[in-house]
Coordinates of C-alpha atoms in Angstrom, one line a residue:
Chain G
M1045 CA 65.6 56.3 -4.4
M1046 CA 65.3 55.0 -1.0
E1047 CA 62.8 52.3 -2.2
L1048 CA 65.5 51.3 -4.8
V1049 CA 68.3 51.0 -2.2
R1050 CA 66.1 48.9 0.0
H1051 CA 65.4 46.3 -2.4
R1052 CA 69.0 46.0 -3.4
R1053 CA 69.5 44.1 -0.2
F1054 CA 68.7 40.4 0.7
P1055 CA 65.8 40.6 3.0
T1056 CA 67.0 40.0 6.7
F1057 CA 64.4 37.5 7.4
I1058 CA 65.7 35.3 4.7
L1059 CA 69.2 35.5 6.1
L1060 CA 67.8 34.3 9.6
F1061 CA 65.7 31.5 7.8
G1062 CA 68.8 30.5 6.1
L1063 CA 70.9 30.5 9.3
F1064 CA 68.2 28.1 10.8
I1065 CA 68.4 25.8 8.0
A1066 CA 72.0 25.7 8.3
L1067 CA 72.1 24.9 12.0
V1068 CA 69.7 21.8 11.8
F1069 CA 71.0 20.7 8.3
P1070 CA 73.5 18.1 9.5
W1071 CA 70.8 16.4 11.9
V1072 CA 68.4 16.2 9.3
V1073 CA 70.8 15.0 6.3
R1074 CA 73.0 12.3 7.7
D1075 CA 74.4 11.5 4.4
R1076 CA 78.3 11.7 4.7
F1077 CA 78.8 12.9 1.0
A1078 CA 75.9 15.6 1.5
Q1079 CA 77.6 16.7 4.8
N1080 CA 81.0 17.0 3.1
T1081 CA 79.5 18.9 0.6
A1082 CA 77.9 21.5 3.0
I1083 CA 81.2 21.7 4.4
F1084 CA 82.7 22.7 1.3
V1085 CA 79.8 25.1 0.4
L1086 CA 80.7 27.1 3.8
M1087 CA 84.3 27.0 3.1
Y1088 CA 84.2 28.3 -0.5
G1089 CA 81.4 30.7 1.0
L1090 CA 83.8 31.8 3.4
M1091 CA 86.4 32.7 0.7
A1092 CA 84.0 34.0 -1.6
Q1093 CA 82.6 36.4 1.1
A1094 CA 86.3 37.4 1.8
W1095 CA 86.8 37.9 -2.1
N1096 CA 83.7 40.1 -2.1
I1097 CA 85.3 42.4 0.3
M1098 CA 88.1 43.2 -2.0
G1099 CA 86.6 42.6 -5.3
G1100 CA 83.1 43.3 -4.7
Y1101 CA 83.3 46.4 -2.5
T1102 CA 86.7 48.0 -3.1
G1103 CA 86.9 46.8 -6.7
L1104 CA 90.2 44.8 -6.8
I1105 CA 89.7 41.8 -8.9
S1106 CA 91.7 39.1 -7.6
V1107 CA 92.3 35.8 -9.5
G1108 CA 95.1 34.7 -7.0
Q1109 CA 93.5 34.3 -3.7
V1110 CA 94.7 30.8 -3.3
A1111 CA 98.0 32.6 -2.5
Y1112 CA 96.5 33.7 1.0
F1113 CA 94.7 30.1 1.3
G1114 CA 97.8 28.5 1.0
I1115 CA 99.8 30.4 3.2
G1116 CA 97.1 30.2 5.7
A1117 CA 96.9 26.3 5.2
Y1118 CA 100.9 26.0 5.6
T1119 CA 101.6 28.5 8.6
S1120 CA 99.0 26.8 10.8
A1121 CA 100.4 23.2 9.7
F1122 CA 103.8 24.2 10.3
L1123 CA 103.3 26.0 13.6
Y1124 CA 101.5 22.9 14.7
T1125 CA 104.2 20.2 13.6
H1126 CA 107.0 22.0 14.5
F1127 CA 106.3 24.1 17.6
G1128 CA 103.4 22.0 18.6
I1129 CA 101.2 25.3 18.8
N1130 CA 97.5 24.6 19.4
P1131 CA 95.7 24.4 16.2
W1132 CA 93.3 27.1 17.2
I1133 CA 96.1 29.5 18.0
A1134 CA 97.7 28.4 14.8
L1135 CA 94.7 29.2 12.8
L1136 CA 94.6 32.8 14.2
I1137 CA 98.3 33.4 13.7
G1138 CA 97.9 32.1 10.3
G1139 CA 95.3 34.5 9.7
L1140 CA 97.5 37.3 10.9
I1141 CA 100.4 36.5 9.1
T1142 CA 98.6 36.0 5.9
A1143 CA 97.0 39.6 6.6
L1144 CA 100.2 41.0 6.8
F1145 CA 101.6 39.3 3.9
G1146 CA 98.5 40.7 2.0
V1147 CA 99.2 44.2 3.1
I1148 CA 102.8 44.1 2.4
A1149 CA 102.6 42.5 -1.1
G1150 CA 99.7 44.3 -2.0
Y1151 CA 101.1 47.6 -1.2
P1152 CA 102.9 48.0 -4.6
V1153 CA 100.3 45.5 -6.3
S1154 CA 97.2 47.6 -5.2
K1155 CA 98.7 50.6 -7.2
L1156 CA 97.8 48.5 -10.5
R1157 CA 94.3 48.5 -11.8
G1158 CA 91.8 46.4 -13.7
R1159 CA 93.4 43.7 -15.8
Y1160 CA 96.9 44.7 -14.7
F1161 CA 95.9 44.0 -11.0
S1162 CA 94.2 40.6 -12.0
I1163 CA 97.4 39.4 -13.8
A1164 CA 99.5 40.4 -11.1
T1165 CA 97.4 38.5 -8.4
I1166 CA 97.9 35.2 -10.7
A1167 CA 101.5 36.0 -11.1
M1168 CA 101.8 36.3 -7.1
A1169 CA 99.9 33.1 -6.3
E1170 CA 102.2 31.4 -9.2
V1171 CA 105.4 32.4 -7.3
M1172 CA 103.9 31.2 -3.9
R1173 CA 103.1 28.0 -5.5
I1174 CA 106.6 27.5 -6.9
S1175 CA 108.3 28.9 -3.7
F1176 CA 106.5 26.4 -1.7
S1177 CA 107.1 23.6 -4.0
N1178 CA 110.9 24.1 -3.7
W1179 CA 111.1 25.2 -0.1
E1180 CA 112.9 22.2 1.7
Y1181 CA 112.3 23.7 5.1
V1182 CA 108.3 23.3 4.7
G1183 CA 108.7 19.9 2.9
A1184 CA 109.0 21.0 -0.5
A1185 CA 106.7 19.2 -3.0
R1186 CA 106.0 16.6 -0.4
G1187 CA 104.4 19.1 1.9
I1188 CA 103.4 18.5 5.6
Q1189 CA 101.5 15.6 7.2
L1190 CA 99.8 16.3 10.1
P1191 CA 100.0 13.6 13.1
I1192 CA 96.7 12.1 14.1
E1193 CA 95.7 12.9 17.6
K1194 CA 92.9 12.0 19.7
E1195 CA 89.8 13.9 18.7
S1196 CA 88.5 16.7 20.7
L1197 CA 87.5 20.4 20.2
L1198 CA 91.2 21.2 21.8
T1199 CA 93.1 19.2 19.1
F1200 CA 90.8 20.5 16.2
Q1201 CA 90.7 16.8 15.0
F1202 CA 87.6 14.8 14.9
H1203 CA 87.2 11.2 13.5
S1204 CA 84.0 9.6 14.2
S1205 CA 81.8 12.5 12.8
R1206 CA 82.0 15.3 10.3
L1207 CA 79.5 17.4 12.5
P1208 CA 82.2 19.2 14.4
Y1209 CA 84.1 20.3 11.3
Y1210 CA 80.8 21.5 10.0
Y1211 CA 79.9 23.8 13.0
I1212 CA 83.3 25.0 13.0
I1213 CA 83.3 26.2 9.6
L1214 CA 79.8 27.4 9.9
F1215 CA 80.9 29.5 12.7
L1216 CA 83.8 31.1 10.6
F1217 CA 81.2 31.6 7.9
I1218 CA 78.9 33.7 10.0
V1219 CA 81.9 35.8 11.3
V1220 CA 82.8 36.8 8.1
N1221 CA 79.2 37.6 7.0
L1222 CA 78.7 39.6 10.1
V1223 CA 82.0 41.5 9.1
V1224 CA 80.4 42.2 5.8
Y1225 CA 77.2 43.3 7.2
V1226 CA 78.6 45.6 9.5
L1227 CA 81.2 46.8 6.9
E1228 CA 78.3 47.5 4.3
R1229 CA 76.8 50.0 6.7
S1230 CA 79.8 51.5 8.0
R1231 CA 82.0 54.5 6.7
T1232 CA 84.7 52.2 6.1
G1233 CA 82.4 50.4 3.7
F1234 CA 81.3 53.6 2.0
Y1235 CA 85.0 54.6 1.3
F1236 CA 85.4 51.1 -0.1
R1237 CA 82.7 51.6 -2.6
A1238 CA 84.0 55.2 -3.4
I1239 CA 87.3 53.8 -4.4
R1240 CA 85.5 51.1 -6.5
D1241 CA 83.3 53.4 -8.3
N1242 CA 85.8 56.3 -9.2
E1243 CA 89.1 56.1 -7.5
E1244 CA 90.3 59.7 -8.5
A1245 CA 86.9 61.2 -7.2
A1246 CA 87.4 59.2 -3.9
A1247 CA 90.9 60.5 -3.5
G1248 CA 89.7 64.0 -4.2
L1249 CA 87.3 63.9 -1.4
G1250 CA 90.2 63.2 1.0
I1251 CA 90.0 59.4 1.1
N1252 CA 93.3 57.6 1.9
R1253 CA 93.0 55.2 -1.0
S1254 CA 96.1 53.3 -0.3
F1255 CA 95.2 52.7 3.2
Y1256 CA 91.5 51.5 2.5
K1257 CA 92.7 49.3 -0.2
L1258 CA 95.1 47.8 2.0
L1259 CA 92.6 47.4 4.6
S1260 CA 90.4 45.7 2.3
I1261 CA 93.1 43.2 1.1
G1262 CA 94.3 42.6 4.8
I1263 CA 90.7 41.7 5.9
S1264 CA 90.2 39.6 3.0
A1265 CA 93.4 37.8 3.2
F1266 CA 92.7 37.1 6.9
F1267 CA 89.5 35.3 6.2
T1268 CA 90.7 33.3 3.2
A1269 CA 93.7 32.1 5.3
L1270 CA 91.0 31.1 7.9
A1271 CA 89.6 28.7 5.4
G1272 CA 92.9 27.4 4.5
S1273 CA 93.8 26.7 8.0
F1274 CA 90.5 24.9 8.5
L1275 CA 91.3 22.7 5.3
T1276 CA 94.6 21.8 6.9
Q1277 CA 92.7 20.3 10.0
F1278 CA 90.1 18.9 7.9
S1279 CA 92.5 16.9 5.5
L1280 CA 95.4 16.6 7.8
Y1281 CA 97.9 17.6 5.2
V1282 CA 99.1 20.2 3.2
E1283 CA 100.7 19.9 -0.4
P1284 CA 102.0 22.8 -2.7
D1285 CA 99.9 21.6 -5.8
Y1286 CA 96.8 21.0 -3.4
V1287 CA 96.6 24.2 -1.5
F1288 CA 98.1 26.4 -4.0
A1289 CA 95.9 25.0 -7.2
S1290 CA 94.9 27.9 -9.3
S1291 CA 91.4 26.2 -9.7
I1292 CA 90.7 27.3 -6.0
S1293 CA 91.2 30.9 -7.0
I1294 CA 89.0 30.5 -10.0
T1295 CA 86.4 28.7 -7.9
V1296 CA 86.4 31.3 -5.2
A1297 CA 86.2 34.5 -7.8
M1298 CA 83.4 32.5 -9.7
V1299 CA 81.4 31.6 -6.4
A1300 CA 81.2 35.4 -5.7
V1301 CA 80.6 36.4 -9.5
L1302 CA 78.0 33.9 -9.9
G1303 CA 75.9 35.2 -6.8
G1304 CA 76.4 38.6 -7.6
I1305 CA 79.5 40.8 -6.3
G1306 CA 79.1 43.8 -3.9
S1307 CA 76.3 42.5 -2.1
L1308 CA 76.0 40.4 1.2
G1309 CA 73.9 37.7 -0.2
G1310 CA 75.9 37.0 -3.6
P1311 CA 78.6 34.9 -2.2
I1312 CA 76.2 32.9 -0.1
L1313 CA 73.9 32.2 -3.2
G1314 CA 76.8 31.6 -5.4
A1315 CA 78.2 29.0 -3.0
L1316 CA 74.9 27.3 -2.5
V1317 CA 74.5 26.8 -6.2
L1318 CA 78.0 26.4 -7.6
I1319 CA 79.7 24.1 -4.8
P1320 CA 77.0 21.3 -4.8
L1321 CA 76.6 21.5 -8.4
S1322 CA 80.5 20.8 -9.0
E1323 CA 80.6 18.3 -6.0
Y1324 CA 77.9 16.1 -7.5
T1325 CA 79.2 16.3 -11.1
R1326 CA 82.4 15.1 -9.7
A1327 CA 80.8 12.2 -7.8
W1328 CA 78.7 11.6 -11.0
L1329 CA 81.4 11.9 -13.6
G1330 CA 84.6 11.7 -11.8
K1331 CA 85.0 8.0 -12.1
Q1332 CA 84.3 7.8 -15.8
G1333 CA 87.7 9.3 -16.6
Q1334 CA 90.1 12.1 -15.7
G1335 CA 89.0 15.4 -16.3
L1336 CA 85.3 15.0 -17.5
D1337 CA 83.8 16.5 -14.5
L1338 CA 86.1 19.5 -14.3
M1339 CA 85.5 19.7 -18.2
L1340 CA 81.7 20.2 -17.4
Y1341 CA 82.6 22.6 -14.7
G1342 CA 84.5 24.8 -17.0
A1343 CA 81.4 24.7 -19.3
L1344 CA 79.3 25.5 -16.4
I1345 CA 81.3 28.6 -15.7
I1346 CA 80.9 29.8 -19.4
V1347 CA 77.3 29.4 -19.3
F1348 CA 76.8 31.3 -16.2
C1349 CA 79.2 34.2 -17.4
I1350 CA 76.9 34.3 -20.6
L1351 CA 73.3 34.1 -19.2
E1352 CA 73.7 35.8 -16.0
P1353 CA 76.8 38.2 -16.1
K1354 CA 75.2 40.2 -13.2
G1355 CA 75.0 37.2 -10.9
L1356 CA 72.1 35.6 -9.3
M1357 CA 71.7 38.5 -7.2
G1358 CA 71.0 40.5 -10.4
L1359 CA 68.4 38.0 -11.2
W1360 CA 66.9 38.3 -7.9
K1361 CA 66.9 42.0 -8.0
R1362 CA 64.8 41.8 -11.5
I1363 CA 62.6 39.7 -9.7
S1364 CA 61.8 41.5 -6.7
T1365 CA 61.5 44.7 -8.4
K1366 CA 59.2 43.7 -11.1
K1367 CA 57.0 42.2 -8.5
R1368 CA 56.8 45.4 -6.5
T1369 CA 56.5 48.0 -9.4
S1370 CA 53.9 45.9 -11.2
P1371 CA 50.4 47.3 -10.4
Chain Y
M355 CA 128.3 30.3 -21.3
F356 CA 126.6 33.6 -21.2
I357 CA 126.3 34.5 -24.8
Q358 CA 125.0 30.8 -25.0
L359 CA 122.2 31.6 -22.5
V360 CA 121.4 34.9 -24.0
V361 CA 121.1 33.2 -27.3
S362 CA 118.8 30.6 -26.2
G363 CA 116.9 33.0 -24.3
L364 CA 116.1 35.1 -27.2
L365 CA 115.2 32.2 -29.3
L366 CA 112.6 31.1 -26.7
G367 CA 111.6 34.7 -26.2
C368 CA 110.7 34.9 -30.2
I369 CA 108.3 32.0 -29.7
Y370 CA 106.7 33.6 -26.6
S371 CA 106.3 36.9 -28.7
L372 CA 104.5 35.1 -31.1
I373 CA 101.7 33.8 -28.4
S374 CA 101.7 37.2 -26.9
M375 CA 101.1 38.9 -30.2
G376 CA 97.7 36.9 -30.5
L377 CA 96.7 37.9 -27.0
S378 CA 97.6 41.8 -27.7
L379 CA 95.7 41.6 -31.0
I380 CA 92.4 40.3 -29.3
W381 CA 92.8 42.7 -26.5
G382 CA 93.1 45.8 -29.0
V383 CA 90.0 44.7 -30.8
M384 CA 87.7 43.7 -28.3
G385 CA 89.2 44.6 -24.9
I386 CA 89.1 40.7 -23.8
V387 CA 92.0 39.5 -22.1
N388 CA 91.9 35.9 -23.2
F389 CA 92.9 33.8 -20.2
A390 CA 92.4 30.8 -22.2
H391 CA 95.1 31.8 -24.6
G392 CA 97.6 29.2 -23.4
A393 CA 95.1 26.4 -23.9
F394 CA 95.0 27.1 -27.5
V395 CA 98.8 26.8 -27.7
M396 CA 98.2 23.3 -26.0
L397 CA 95.7 22.3 -28.6
A398 CA 97.9 23.2 -31.4
M399 CA 100.8 21.1 -29.8
Y400 CA 98.3 18.0 -29.8
A401 CA 97.2 18.8 -33.2
A402 CA 101.1 18.7 -34.3
Y403 CA 101.7 15.6 -32.2
Y404 CA 98.7 13.8 -34.0
G405 CA 99.9 15.3 -37.2
D406 CA 103.3 13.7 -36.6
Q407 CA 101.9 10.4 -35.4
L408 CA 99.1 9.7 -37.9
L409 CA 100.0 11.7 -40.8
R410 CA 103.7 11.6 -40.6
I411 CA 104.0 15.3 -41.1
D412 CA 106.6 17.2 -39.4
P413 CA 105.3 19.7 -37.1
L414 CA 107.3 22.4 -38.6
L415 CA 105.4 21.8 -41.9
F416 CA 102.3 21.2 -40.0
T417 CA 102.4 25.0 -39.0
P418 CA 100.2 26.2 -41.9
V419 CA 97.7 23.4 -41.0
A420 CA 97.5 24.4 -37.3
I421 CA 97.2 28.0 -38.3
L422 CA 94.1 27.2 -40.4
L423 CA 92.6 24.6 -37.6
L424 CA 93.2 27.2 -34.9
F425 CA 92.0 30.3 -36.9
F426 CA 88.6 28.4 -37.4
L427 CA 88.3 27.3 -33.8
G428 CA 89.1 30.7 -32.7
V429 CA 86.2 32.0 -35.0
L430 CA 83.9 29.3 -33.7
V431 CA 84.7 30.2 -30.2
Y432 CA 83.9 33.8 -30.8
Q433 CA 80.4 32.9 -32.1
I434 CA 79.6 30.5 -29.4
I435 CA 80.8 32.4 -26.3
I436 CA 83.0 35.5 -26.9
Q437 CA 80.4 37.7 -28.6
Y438 CA 78.0 37.3 -25.9
V439 CA 80.4 38.2 -23.0
V440 CA 82.0 41.0 -24.9
D441 CA 80.0 43.7 -23.6
G442 CA 79.4 42.2 -20.0
P443 CA 81.2 43.4 -16.9
Y444 CA 84.7 42.8 -16.4
V445 CA 84.6 39.9 -14.2
S446 CA 82.3 37.9 -16.3
R447 CA 84.5 38.5 -19.2
L448 CA 87.7 37.6 -17.2
L449 CA 85.6 34.3 -15.7
A450 CA 84.4 33.5 -19.1
T451 CA 87.8 33.0 -20.7
F452 CA 89.0 31.3 -17.4
G453 CA 86.3 29.1 -17.8
L454 CA 87.2 28.4 -21.4
G455 CA 90.6 27.5 -20.5
F456 CA 89.6 25.2 -17.7
F457 CA 87.3 23.3 -20.0
L458 CA 89.9 23.0 -22.8
I459 CA 92.6 21.8 -20.4
N460 CA 90.5 19.2 -18.7
M461 CA 89.2 18.1 -22.0
A462 CA 92.8 17.7 -23.1
Q463 CA 93.3 15.4 -19.8
F464 CA 90.1 13.4 -20.6
L465 CA 90.9 12.7 -24.2
W466 CA 94.6 12.2 -24.2
S467 CA 95.5 11.7 -20.4
P468 CA 97.9 13.8 -18.2
N469 CA 100.8 12.1 -19.5
F470 CA 103.8 13.6 -21.1
R471 CA 104.4 13.2 -24.9
T472 CA 107.1 14.2 -27.1
I473 CA 107.9 13.9 -30.8
K474 CA 110.5 11.9 -31.5
E475 CA 112.7 13.4 -33.8
S476 CA 111.8 16.5 -36.0
M477 CA 112.9 16.9 -39.4
V478 CA 115.4 19.5 -38.2
H479 CA 117.6 18.2 -35.6
G480 CA 121.2 18.2 -34.1
V481 CA 123.1 21.3 -33.1
W482 CA 125.0 24.1 -34.7
K483 CA 128.3 25.3 -33.3
I484 CA 129.6 28.9 -33.9
G485 CA 132.8 29.2 -31.7
S486 CA 131.8 28.4 -28.3
V487 CA 128.1 28.9 -28.7
M488 CA 125.8 25.9 -29.4
I489 CA 122.5 26.5 -31.0
E490 CA 120.1 23.8 -30.9
L491 CA 118.6 23.5 -34.5
P492 CA 115.0 22.6 -33.5
K493 CA 114.6 25.6 -31.4
L494 CA 116.3 27.9 -34.2
A495 CA 113.7 26.7 -36.8
S496 CA 110.9 27.2 -34.4
S497 CA 112.0 30.7 -33.5
L498 CA 112.5 31.7 -37.1
G499 CA 109.1 30.0 -37.7
S500 CA 107.6 32.2 -35.1
I501 CA 109.4 35.3 -36.5
L502 CA 108.2 34.5 -39.8
V503 CA 104.4 34.0 -38.9
A504 CA 104.8 37.0 -36.6
A505 CA 106.1 39.5 -39.5
L506 CA 103.4 37.9 -41.7
V507 CA 100.4 38.9 -39.3
F508 CA 102.3 42.2 -38.7
L509 CA 102.2 42.9 -42.6
F510 CA 98.7 41.8 -43.0
I511 CA 97.5 44.4 -40.1
R512 CA 99.5 47.0 -41.7
K513 CA 98.7 46.4 -45.5
T514 CA 95.4 44.9 -46.2
R515 CA 92.1 46.1 -46.0
T516 CA 90.7 44.0 -43.3
G517 CA 94.0 44.7 -41.1
Q518 CA 93.3 48.5 -41.5
A519 CA 89.9 47.8 -40.3
I520 CA 91.3 45.9 -37.2
Q521 CA 93.7 48.9 -36.7
A522 CA 90.7 51.1 -36.9
I523 CA 88.6 49.3 -34.2
S524 CA 91.7 49.3 -32.0
A525 CA 92.0 52.9 -32.2
D526 CA 88.5 54.1 -32.0
K527 CA 85.5 51.5 -32.0
M528 CA 82.7 54.1 -32.4
G529 CA 84.6 55.8 -35.1
A530 CA 85.4 52.3 -36.9
A531 CA 81.6 51.7 -36.8
L532 CA 80.5 54.8 -38.3
M533 CA 83.0 54.5 -41.2
G534 CA 81.0 51.3 -42.0
I535 CA 83.2 48.8 -40.4
N536 CA 81.2 45.5 -39.4
L537 CA 82.6 45.4 -35.7
K538 CA 81.4 41.9 -35.5
R539 CA 82.7 40.4 -38.3
I540 CA 86.0 42.0 -37.8
A541 CA 86.0 41.0 -34.1
A542 CA 85.3 37.3 -35.0
F543 CA 88.3 37.6 -37.5
S544 CA 90.7 39.2 -35.2
F545 CA 89.9 36.7 -32.7
G546 CA 90.6 33.9 -35.1
L547 CA 93.8 35.6 -35.9
G548 CA 94.9 35.9 -32.6
I549 CA 94.0 32.2 -31.7
A550 CA 96.0 31.2 -34.9
C551 CA 99.0 32.9 -33.7
A552 CA 98.8 30.8 -30.8
G553 CA 98.2 27.8 -32.9
A554 CA 101.5 28.6 -35.0
A555 CA 103.4 29.0 -31.8
G556 CA 102.0 25.5 -30.5
S557 CA 103.0 23.6 -33.6
L558 CA 106.2 25.0 -33.6
L559 CA 106.9 24.5 -29.8
A560 CA 105.8 20.8 -30.4
T561 CA 109.1 20.1 -32.2
F562 CA 111.1 20.1 -29.0
Y563 CA 108.8 20.8 -25.9
Y564 CA 106.9 18.4 -23.7
I565 CA 103.3 17.9 -24.8
F566 CA 100.8 17.7 -21.9
P567 CA 97.4 19.4 -20.9
D568 CA 98.9 21.6 -18.2
V569 CA 101.5 23.3 -20.3
A570 CA 98.4 25.5 -21.4
S571 CA 98.6 27.1 -17.8
L572 CA 102.2 27.8 -18.3
F573 CA 102.2 29.5 -21.6
G574 CA 99.3 31.1 -21.1
L575 CA 100.5 32.8 -17.8
I576 CA 103.8 33.7 -19.7
A577 CA 101.7 35.5 -22.4
L578 CA 99.8 37.4 -20.1
V579 CA 102.7 38.5 -18.1
A580 CA 104.7 39.3 -21.4
V581 CA 101.7 41.5 -22.4
A582 CA 101.3 43.0 -19.1
L583 CA 105.0 43.6 -19.0
G584 CA 105.1 45.6 -22.3
G585 CA 101.9 47.5 -21.6
F586 CA 98.7 46.4 -23.2
G587 CA 98.0 47.8 -26.6
S588 CA 101.4 47.8 -27.8
V589 CA 102.5 45.2 -29.9
E590 CA 106.3 46.1 -29.7
G591 CA 105.8 46.1 -26.0
A592 CA 104.5 42.5 -26.0
F593 CA 107.6 41.6 -28.1
L594 CA 109.9 43.3 -25.6
G595 CA 108.1 41.6 -22.7
A596 CA 108.3 38.4 -24.3
L597 CA 112.0 38.6 -25.1
I598 CA 112.7 39.6 -21.5
L599 CA 110.8 36.5 -20.2
G600 CA 112.8 34.4 -22.5
L601 CA 116.1 35.7 -21.3
V602 CA 115.2 35.6 -17.7
E603 CA 114.1 31.8 -17.9
T604 CA 117.3 30.8 -19.3
L605 CA 119.6 33.0 -17.4
G606 CA 117.6 32.5 -14.1
G607 CA 117.4 28.8 -14.8
Y608 CA 121.2 28.7 -15.2
Y609 CA 122.5 31.1 -12.7
V610 CA 119.8 30.7 -9.9
D611 CA 118.1 27.4 -10.0
P612 CA 116.1 25.7 -12.8
N613 CA 113.2 25.2 -10.1
W614 CA 113.0 28.9 -9.4
K615 CA 113.0 30.3 -12.8
Y616 CA 109.3 30.7 -13.3
A617 CA 109.0 32.4 -10.1
L618 CA 111.9 34.6 -10.9
M619 CA 110.1 35.5 -14.3
F620 CA 106.9 36.7 -12.5
L621 CA 108.9 38.4 -9.7
I622 CA 110.9 40.4 -12.3
Y623 CA 107.6 41.2 -13.9
L624 CA 106.0 42.4 -10.6
G625 CA 109.1 44.4 -9.8
I626 CA 108.9 46.1 -13.2
V627 CA 105.2 47.0 -13.3
L628 CA 105.6 48.3 -9.8
I629 CA 107.9 51.1 -11.4
R630 CA 105.9 51.3 -14.5
P631 CA 102.3 50.2 -13.7
Q632 CA 101.3 50.7 -17.5
G633 CA 104.1 48.3 -18.7
L634 CA 107.3 49.2 -20.4
L635 CA 105.8 50.6 -23.6
G636 CA 102.3 51.3 -22.4
R637 CA 100.8 54.5 -23.0
G638 CA 98.8 56.7 -20.6
K639 CA 97.1 55.6 -17.5
V640 CA 96.6 52.3 -16.3

């Protein structure tokens, strides 16, 4: 049994090696498109890992993560343009406000299960998109445009190079992974999994399921919102159809599922495979006409769901256990 | 005005019912929540559009053709995709249909551009006035068509052998298999039938609704919400849910704000499932 448990995790040296690669990557690869792609890999990796906390560990399968993403993006854009609050503080406040939103909205919704929960999350995300599209105070359908500032770490704006953005998102990505790493080994993480595997039994053992469900939603919403705030600084504008696009929710869930849910390595692996695939097909086919690249992306999702329903981590497990057990 | 709004809400609700019925049927037989359902409504709308443009067939009369086309498309999709994910984990079932929807919507964008299209004048047009209530005839015709198709599907499920096999599988999959029912064949048929319902609704909607690729997301979400609102596994529930959504759409659009009507629909849904997590007519635990 011990053996089995050990093989299920990604070996730590692979993670450390990956970290080293990530640190030197933009110095080796100078191509702007590749660097942008790497930024999106990390951004979606961050969100997918946040999704994993809810979906993979606690079993709350959300297909409306874009609600948190968009609220985070809007909050920091709004705080910055209206009150001149420093983007870094705005990013943090955005995360906290979104976490609060997640907990309050999540309180009733987390009582739903399975498909009912998933449908409620889409409905929630759609309500947010419609609300922000019609809310004059935050620019309605026009959204918010951020003024261009002098580039510095303090203003969170960089124009001459993508490198600072890369390292900032890498930092946020590492933080979320550390949180999951600690969570995986903690009592809280154990409670999350207990709720996922059998909610009644967990409650019977005295685990406060409402509290732990909301805790996982809160953490997930916080980190998803950080990705949203990052995008605000990266693209310098927010718009309802852009930051509340349902395709973001699907991509986030897909990255996690493709990699394999309920494990630390899953979302990392998923982001490394799916995001470059989608970015490069976009670059390749995007000009050929509207929709062709996204069509291929949809087909890709279907193929992955058919071929590897347990995710790439499942494939990894099969390969690694086969190697060890074969004489 | 109130009666006027209630009437048009119910008319709209009837069409939503037909879409939801297909979704409910598919769920009952194979436990798949078809997140691509709206995309099939959209495809049928385009089929009806081209039926009108190229063949000069009115969308209302085109409905049987749309039903057949979408039925075979549904069976094909079952053979190519659904049968391979049906026994997989919940998330991959969910994302497979999401991916399918994404594929179809973007295919429509690629083939037919994101522009809005409308059918100029349907064979049924004009307004019927009863007292102060005005009923738009295209909507009335579409609603009656929806009721007719829904009734036929309902009768089919209740009266024919295949229909009884579908009921048997919904009630007890193992038991049905032991009685010699071919699960794969019936599942393929049911998926086709569920998609055909979406197809009929799409063709009927094409007489008065805007036709564009993203209409799929809207109708898909409405159908999902209607079924969740009524309770999965209950066809009557799906009907009730769809009628409620139709009413909220027209009443909310008038008394609150047309821009907020969909937000209102989804909020009311969220409000109701908080009190009844299993849906209005759903049975047992969630």
